[in-house]
Coordinates of C-alpha atoms in Angstrom, one line a residue:
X1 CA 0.0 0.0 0.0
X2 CA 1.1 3.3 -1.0
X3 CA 0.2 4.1 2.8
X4 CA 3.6 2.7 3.8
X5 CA 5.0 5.7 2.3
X6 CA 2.4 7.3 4.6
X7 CA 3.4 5.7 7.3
X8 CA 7.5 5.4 6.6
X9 CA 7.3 9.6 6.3
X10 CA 9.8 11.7 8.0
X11 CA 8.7 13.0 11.0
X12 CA 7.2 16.8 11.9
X13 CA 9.0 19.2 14.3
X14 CA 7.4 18.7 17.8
X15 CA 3.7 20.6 17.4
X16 CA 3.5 23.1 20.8
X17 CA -0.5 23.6 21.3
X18 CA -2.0 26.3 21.7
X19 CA -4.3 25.2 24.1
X20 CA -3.0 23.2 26.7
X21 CA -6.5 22.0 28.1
X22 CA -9.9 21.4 25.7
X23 CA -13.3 21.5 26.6
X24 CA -15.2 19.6 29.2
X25 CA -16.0 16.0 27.3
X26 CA -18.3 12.9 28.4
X27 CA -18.7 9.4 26.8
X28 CA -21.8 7.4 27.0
X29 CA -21.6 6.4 30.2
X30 CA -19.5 8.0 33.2
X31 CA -18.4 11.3 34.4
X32 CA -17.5 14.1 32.3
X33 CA -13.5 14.0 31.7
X34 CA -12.1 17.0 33.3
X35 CA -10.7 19.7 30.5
X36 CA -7.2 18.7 31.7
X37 CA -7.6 15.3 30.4
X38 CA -8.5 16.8 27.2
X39 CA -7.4 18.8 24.1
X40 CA -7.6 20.3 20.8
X41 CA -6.9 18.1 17.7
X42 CA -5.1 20.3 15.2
X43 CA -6.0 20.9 11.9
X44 CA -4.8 21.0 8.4
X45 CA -5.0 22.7 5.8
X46 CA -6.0 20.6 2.1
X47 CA -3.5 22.2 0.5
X48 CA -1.0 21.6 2.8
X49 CA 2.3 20.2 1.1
X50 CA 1.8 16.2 0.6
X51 CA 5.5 15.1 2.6
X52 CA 3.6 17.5 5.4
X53 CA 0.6 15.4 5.8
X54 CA 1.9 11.9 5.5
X55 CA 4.5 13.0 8.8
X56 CA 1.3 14.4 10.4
X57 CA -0.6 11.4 9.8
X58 CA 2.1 9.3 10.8
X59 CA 3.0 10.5 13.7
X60 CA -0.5 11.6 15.2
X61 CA -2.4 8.8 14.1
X62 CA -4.7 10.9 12.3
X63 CA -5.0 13.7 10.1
X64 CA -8.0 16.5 10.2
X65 CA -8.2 18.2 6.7
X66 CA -10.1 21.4 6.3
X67 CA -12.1 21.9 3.2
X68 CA -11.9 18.6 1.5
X69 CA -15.5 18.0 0.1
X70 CA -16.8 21.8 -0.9
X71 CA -19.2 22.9 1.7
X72 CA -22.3 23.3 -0.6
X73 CA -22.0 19.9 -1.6
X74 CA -22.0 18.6 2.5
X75 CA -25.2 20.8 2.8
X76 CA -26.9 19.5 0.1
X77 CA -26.4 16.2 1.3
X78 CA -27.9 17.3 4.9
X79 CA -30.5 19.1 3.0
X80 CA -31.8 15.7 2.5
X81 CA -31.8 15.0 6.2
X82 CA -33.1 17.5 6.7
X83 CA -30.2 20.3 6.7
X84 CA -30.7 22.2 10.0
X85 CA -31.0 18.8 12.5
X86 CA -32.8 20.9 15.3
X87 CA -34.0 18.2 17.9
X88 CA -37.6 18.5 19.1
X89 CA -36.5 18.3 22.9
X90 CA -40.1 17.5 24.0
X91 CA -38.8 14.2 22.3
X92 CA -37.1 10.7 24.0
X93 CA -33.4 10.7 22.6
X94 CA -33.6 7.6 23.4
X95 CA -36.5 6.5 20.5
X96 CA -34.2 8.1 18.2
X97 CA -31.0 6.5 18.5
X98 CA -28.8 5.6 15.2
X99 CA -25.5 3.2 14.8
X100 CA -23.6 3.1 17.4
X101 CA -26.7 3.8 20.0
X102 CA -29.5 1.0 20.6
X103 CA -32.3 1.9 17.4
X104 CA -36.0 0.9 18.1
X105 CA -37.1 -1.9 15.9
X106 CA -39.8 0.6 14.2
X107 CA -36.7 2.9 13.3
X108 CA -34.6 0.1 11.5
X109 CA -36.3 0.5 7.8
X110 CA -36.0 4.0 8.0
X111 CA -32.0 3.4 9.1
X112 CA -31.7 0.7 6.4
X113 CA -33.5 3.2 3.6
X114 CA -31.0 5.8 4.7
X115 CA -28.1 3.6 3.6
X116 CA -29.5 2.5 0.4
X117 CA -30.6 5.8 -1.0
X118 CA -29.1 7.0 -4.2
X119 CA -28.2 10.4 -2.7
X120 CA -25.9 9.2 0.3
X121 CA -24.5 6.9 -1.9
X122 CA -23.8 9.3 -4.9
X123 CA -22.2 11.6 -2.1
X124 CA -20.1 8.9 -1.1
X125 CA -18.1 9.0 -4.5
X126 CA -17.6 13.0 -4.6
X127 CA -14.8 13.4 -6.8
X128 CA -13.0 16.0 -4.3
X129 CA -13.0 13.6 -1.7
X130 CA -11.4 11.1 -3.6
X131 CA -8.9 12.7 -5.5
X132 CA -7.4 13.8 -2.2
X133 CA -7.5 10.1 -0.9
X134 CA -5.6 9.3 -4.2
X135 CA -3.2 12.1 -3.6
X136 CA -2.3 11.6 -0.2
X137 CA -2.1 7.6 -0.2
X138 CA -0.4 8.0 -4.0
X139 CA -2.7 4.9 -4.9
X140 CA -3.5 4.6 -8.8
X141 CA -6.9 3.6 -7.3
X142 CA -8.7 3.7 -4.1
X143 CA -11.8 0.8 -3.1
X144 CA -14.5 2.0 -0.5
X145 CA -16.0 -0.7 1.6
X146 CA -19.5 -0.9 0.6
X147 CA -20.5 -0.6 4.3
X148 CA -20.3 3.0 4.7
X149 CA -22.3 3.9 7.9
X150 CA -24.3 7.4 8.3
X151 CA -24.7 8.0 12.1
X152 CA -27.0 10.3 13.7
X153 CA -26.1 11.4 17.4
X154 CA -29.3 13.2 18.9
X155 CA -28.5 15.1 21.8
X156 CA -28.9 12.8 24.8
X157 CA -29.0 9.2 23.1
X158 CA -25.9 6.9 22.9
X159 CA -23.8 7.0 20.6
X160 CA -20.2 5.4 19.1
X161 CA -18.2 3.8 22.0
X162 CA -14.7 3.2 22.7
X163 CA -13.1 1.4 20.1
X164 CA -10.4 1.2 17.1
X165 CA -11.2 0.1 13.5
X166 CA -9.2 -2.8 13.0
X167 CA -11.0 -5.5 15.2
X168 CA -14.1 -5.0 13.0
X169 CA -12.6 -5.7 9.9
X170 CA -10.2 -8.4 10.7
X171 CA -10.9 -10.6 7.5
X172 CA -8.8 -7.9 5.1
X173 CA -5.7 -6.2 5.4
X174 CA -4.9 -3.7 7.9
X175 CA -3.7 -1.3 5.8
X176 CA -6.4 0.5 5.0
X177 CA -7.6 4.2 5.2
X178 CA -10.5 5.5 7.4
X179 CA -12.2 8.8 6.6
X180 CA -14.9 10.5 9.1
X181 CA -17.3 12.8 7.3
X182 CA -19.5 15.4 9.2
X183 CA -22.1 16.1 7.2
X184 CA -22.7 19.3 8.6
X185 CA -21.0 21.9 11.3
X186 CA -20.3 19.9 14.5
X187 CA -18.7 21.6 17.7
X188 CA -16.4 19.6 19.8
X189 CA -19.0 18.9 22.1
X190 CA -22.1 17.9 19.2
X191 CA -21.4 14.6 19.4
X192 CA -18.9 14.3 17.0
X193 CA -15.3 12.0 17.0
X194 CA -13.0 12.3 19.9
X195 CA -9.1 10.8 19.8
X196 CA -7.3 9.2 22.0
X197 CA -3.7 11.0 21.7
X198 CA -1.2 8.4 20.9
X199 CA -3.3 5.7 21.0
X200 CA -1.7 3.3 17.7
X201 CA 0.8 1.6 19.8
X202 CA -2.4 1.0 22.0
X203 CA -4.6 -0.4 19.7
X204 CA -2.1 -2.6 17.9
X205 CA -1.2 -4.0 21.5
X206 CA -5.0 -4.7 22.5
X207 CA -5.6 -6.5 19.1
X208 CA -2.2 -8.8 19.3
X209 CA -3.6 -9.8 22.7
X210 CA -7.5 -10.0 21.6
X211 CA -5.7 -12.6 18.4
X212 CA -3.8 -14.6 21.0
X213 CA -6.7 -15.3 22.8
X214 CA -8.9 -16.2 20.0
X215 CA -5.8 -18.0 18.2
X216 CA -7.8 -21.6 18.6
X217 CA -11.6 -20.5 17.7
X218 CA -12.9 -21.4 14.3
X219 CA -12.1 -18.2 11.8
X220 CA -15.2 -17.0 11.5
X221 CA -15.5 -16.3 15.1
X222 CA -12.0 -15.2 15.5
X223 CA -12.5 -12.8 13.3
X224 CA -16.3 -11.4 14.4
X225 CA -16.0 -8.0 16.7
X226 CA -18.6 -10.1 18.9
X227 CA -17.2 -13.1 19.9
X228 CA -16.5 -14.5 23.0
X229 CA -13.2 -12.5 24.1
X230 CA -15.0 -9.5 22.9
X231 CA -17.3 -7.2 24.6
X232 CA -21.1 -7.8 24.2
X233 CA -21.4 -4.6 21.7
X234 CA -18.1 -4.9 20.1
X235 CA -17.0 -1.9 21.7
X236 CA -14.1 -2.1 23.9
X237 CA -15.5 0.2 27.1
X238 CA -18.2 3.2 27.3
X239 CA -16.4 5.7 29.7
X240 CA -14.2 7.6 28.3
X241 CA -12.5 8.6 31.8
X242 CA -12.3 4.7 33.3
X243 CA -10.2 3.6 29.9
X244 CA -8.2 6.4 29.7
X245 CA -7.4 6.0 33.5
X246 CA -6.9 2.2 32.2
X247 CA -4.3 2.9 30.2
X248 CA -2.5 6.4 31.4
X249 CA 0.8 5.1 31.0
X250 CA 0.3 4.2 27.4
X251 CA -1.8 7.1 26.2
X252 CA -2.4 11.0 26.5
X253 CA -5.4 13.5 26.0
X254 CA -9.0 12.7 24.4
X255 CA -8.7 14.9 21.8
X256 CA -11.6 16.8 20.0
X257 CA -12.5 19.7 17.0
X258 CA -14.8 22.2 16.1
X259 CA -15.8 20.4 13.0
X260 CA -16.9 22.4 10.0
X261 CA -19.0 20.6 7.1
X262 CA -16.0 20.3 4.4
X263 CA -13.7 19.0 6.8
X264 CA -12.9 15.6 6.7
X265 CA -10.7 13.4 9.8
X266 CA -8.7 10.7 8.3
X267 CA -7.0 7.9 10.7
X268 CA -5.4 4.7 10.6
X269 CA -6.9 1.4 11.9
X270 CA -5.5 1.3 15.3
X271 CA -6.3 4.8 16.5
X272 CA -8.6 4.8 19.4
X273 CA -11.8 6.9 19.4
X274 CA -15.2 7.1 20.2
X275 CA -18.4 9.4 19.9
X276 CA -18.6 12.2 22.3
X277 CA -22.0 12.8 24.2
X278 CA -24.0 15.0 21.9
X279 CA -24.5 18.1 24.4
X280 CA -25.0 20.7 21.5
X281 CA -25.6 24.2 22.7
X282 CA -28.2 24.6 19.8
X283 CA -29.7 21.2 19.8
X284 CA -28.4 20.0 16.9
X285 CA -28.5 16.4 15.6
X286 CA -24.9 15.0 14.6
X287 CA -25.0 13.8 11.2
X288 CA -21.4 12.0 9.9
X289 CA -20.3 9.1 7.4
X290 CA -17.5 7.1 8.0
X291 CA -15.6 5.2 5.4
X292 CA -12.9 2.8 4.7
X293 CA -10.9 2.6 1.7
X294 CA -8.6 0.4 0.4
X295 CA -6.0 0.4 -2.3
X296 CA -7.6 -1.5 -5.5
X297 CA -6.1 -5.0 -5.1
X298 CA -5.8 -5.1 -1.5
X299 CA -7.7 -8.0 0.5
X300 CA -10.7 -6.6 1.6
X301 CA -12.9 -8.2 4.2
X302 CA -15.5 -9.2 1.9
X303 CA -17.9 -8.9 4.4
X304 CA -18.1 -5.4 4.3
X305 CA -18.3 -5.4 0.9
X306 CA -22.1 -4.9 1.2
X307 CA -24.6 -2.0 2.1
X308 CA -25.3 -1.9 6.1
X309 CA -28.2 -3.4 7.0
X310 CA -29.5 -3.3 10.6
X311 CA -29.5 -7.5 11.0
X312 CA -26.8 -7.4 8.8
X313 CA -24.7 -8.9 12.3
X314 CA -21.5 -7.2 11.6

């Protein structure tokens, strides 16, 4: 994969934040991690020179780039959401819960529609998008897993939990390329992505020991997100503060943005994240894709290779 050059790139001159401490942050579950326990993720311009963003990438784990996708197009496909995302507060969050959260079974055709519909998946292919994955990976050609997933994040329901994207995706190679799309402006604390600061090392550790473990079971259950040395959800915890305080040696600072709809945050399979509690001043509903792409003739895991579906068991 041309993302060995990515990931063989000369390092960056240390970064020196501006902001030593971020906002005030909470998980699904748990207390609110204290704003010294977080901090800013820094951002990137798209023009930015190419031997910049591969060292960024490389040694951050991630790289958010500002202005990818051209903001009218983002809207557009918001528009169809609808574009503002106000929630009616007089409603249950929790009857309105997308991936990542627990969806009511009269939801699930509405979630499964969503996926399917011509629009999403026409936005899915926008050319700026991937001519920058092209240009920043230097693949001839790039292959998106047919299981992109559009997440909502009401304020108030569950959402996304503590995890990295490797352990889903087991049955292809581990080189591939995850891109986070918010479709529309989200503010650090709106729900959207939050990083765990040099969490790789981390989450290539936790999935050598999760293999060991599950060296002897058949393949198909050593490879499923669910099985038996895996958590009940496939996500690895749901407080943000008791796995951080779980690993402090090992890691640093959840890490957050002020996402604008345009931006997109790339990262590589074994950076940890997870949603943030949606606690938007202005009640708006997180709306974000996120994709996987591989370089044409990589293994994929063919099981992704298919539209989400909500019994779909992956």
């Amino acid at each position: 994969m041309a993302s060995a050059d990515v990931l063989n790139a000369p390092g960056i001159p240390a970064f020196q934040k501006e902001n030593t401490c971020g906002p005030t942050l909470r998980s699904n579950h748990g207390t609110y991690v204290d704003s010294s326990s977080t901090g800013w993720m820094r951002s990137t311009p798209s023009d930015t020179p190419l031997e910049e963003l591969r060292a960024r990438f490389n040694k951050d784990g991630y790289i958010w780039v500002k202005n990818v996708i051209p903001r009218k197009a983002v809207y557009d496909m918001r528009e169809h959401s609808p574009r503002d995302g106000i929630f009616n507060t007089s409603s249950d969050p929790t009857a309105h819960q997308g991936i990542g959260g627990v969806p009511i079974e009269s939801t699930n055709h509405l979630l499964d529609a969503a996926h399917a519909d011509p629009v999403y998946r026409t936005f899915l292919a926008h050319p700026s998008l991937r001519a920058f994955i092209r240009s920043f990976t230097g693949w001839k050609q790039e292959r998106i897993v047919d299981r992109a997933m559009l997440r909502h994040n009401c304020p108030g329901s569950h959402s996304t939990g503590i995890h990295y994207d490797q352990y889903f995706l087991r049955d292809g190679d581990d080189e591939f390329l995850t891109a986070w799309v918010p479709i529309g402006d989200c503010a650090a604390t709106g729900g959207g992505l939050m990083y765990l600061e040099n969490s790789t090392s981390l989450g290539q550790k936790l999935e050598n020991e999760f293999l060991r473990k599950a060296q002897h079971l058949p393949k198909q259950e050593r490879i499923d997100a669910f099985n038996k040395f895996m958590s009940k959800d496939g996500f690895m915890c749901h407080d943000a503060v008791e796995f951080q305080n779980m690993h402090k040696e090992k890691v640093g600072r959840w890490l957050v943005g002020d996402y604008e709809a345009g931006d997109v945050v790339f990262h590589n399979p074994w950076m940890v994240h997870a949603a943030t509690k949606n606690e938007d001043e202005k009640g708006r509903i997180r709306l974000a894709s996120d994709l996987r792409f591989y370089e044409e003739g990589a293994k994929l895991d063919r099981r992704w290779m298919k539209v989400w579906t909500h019994d779909d068991g992956l």
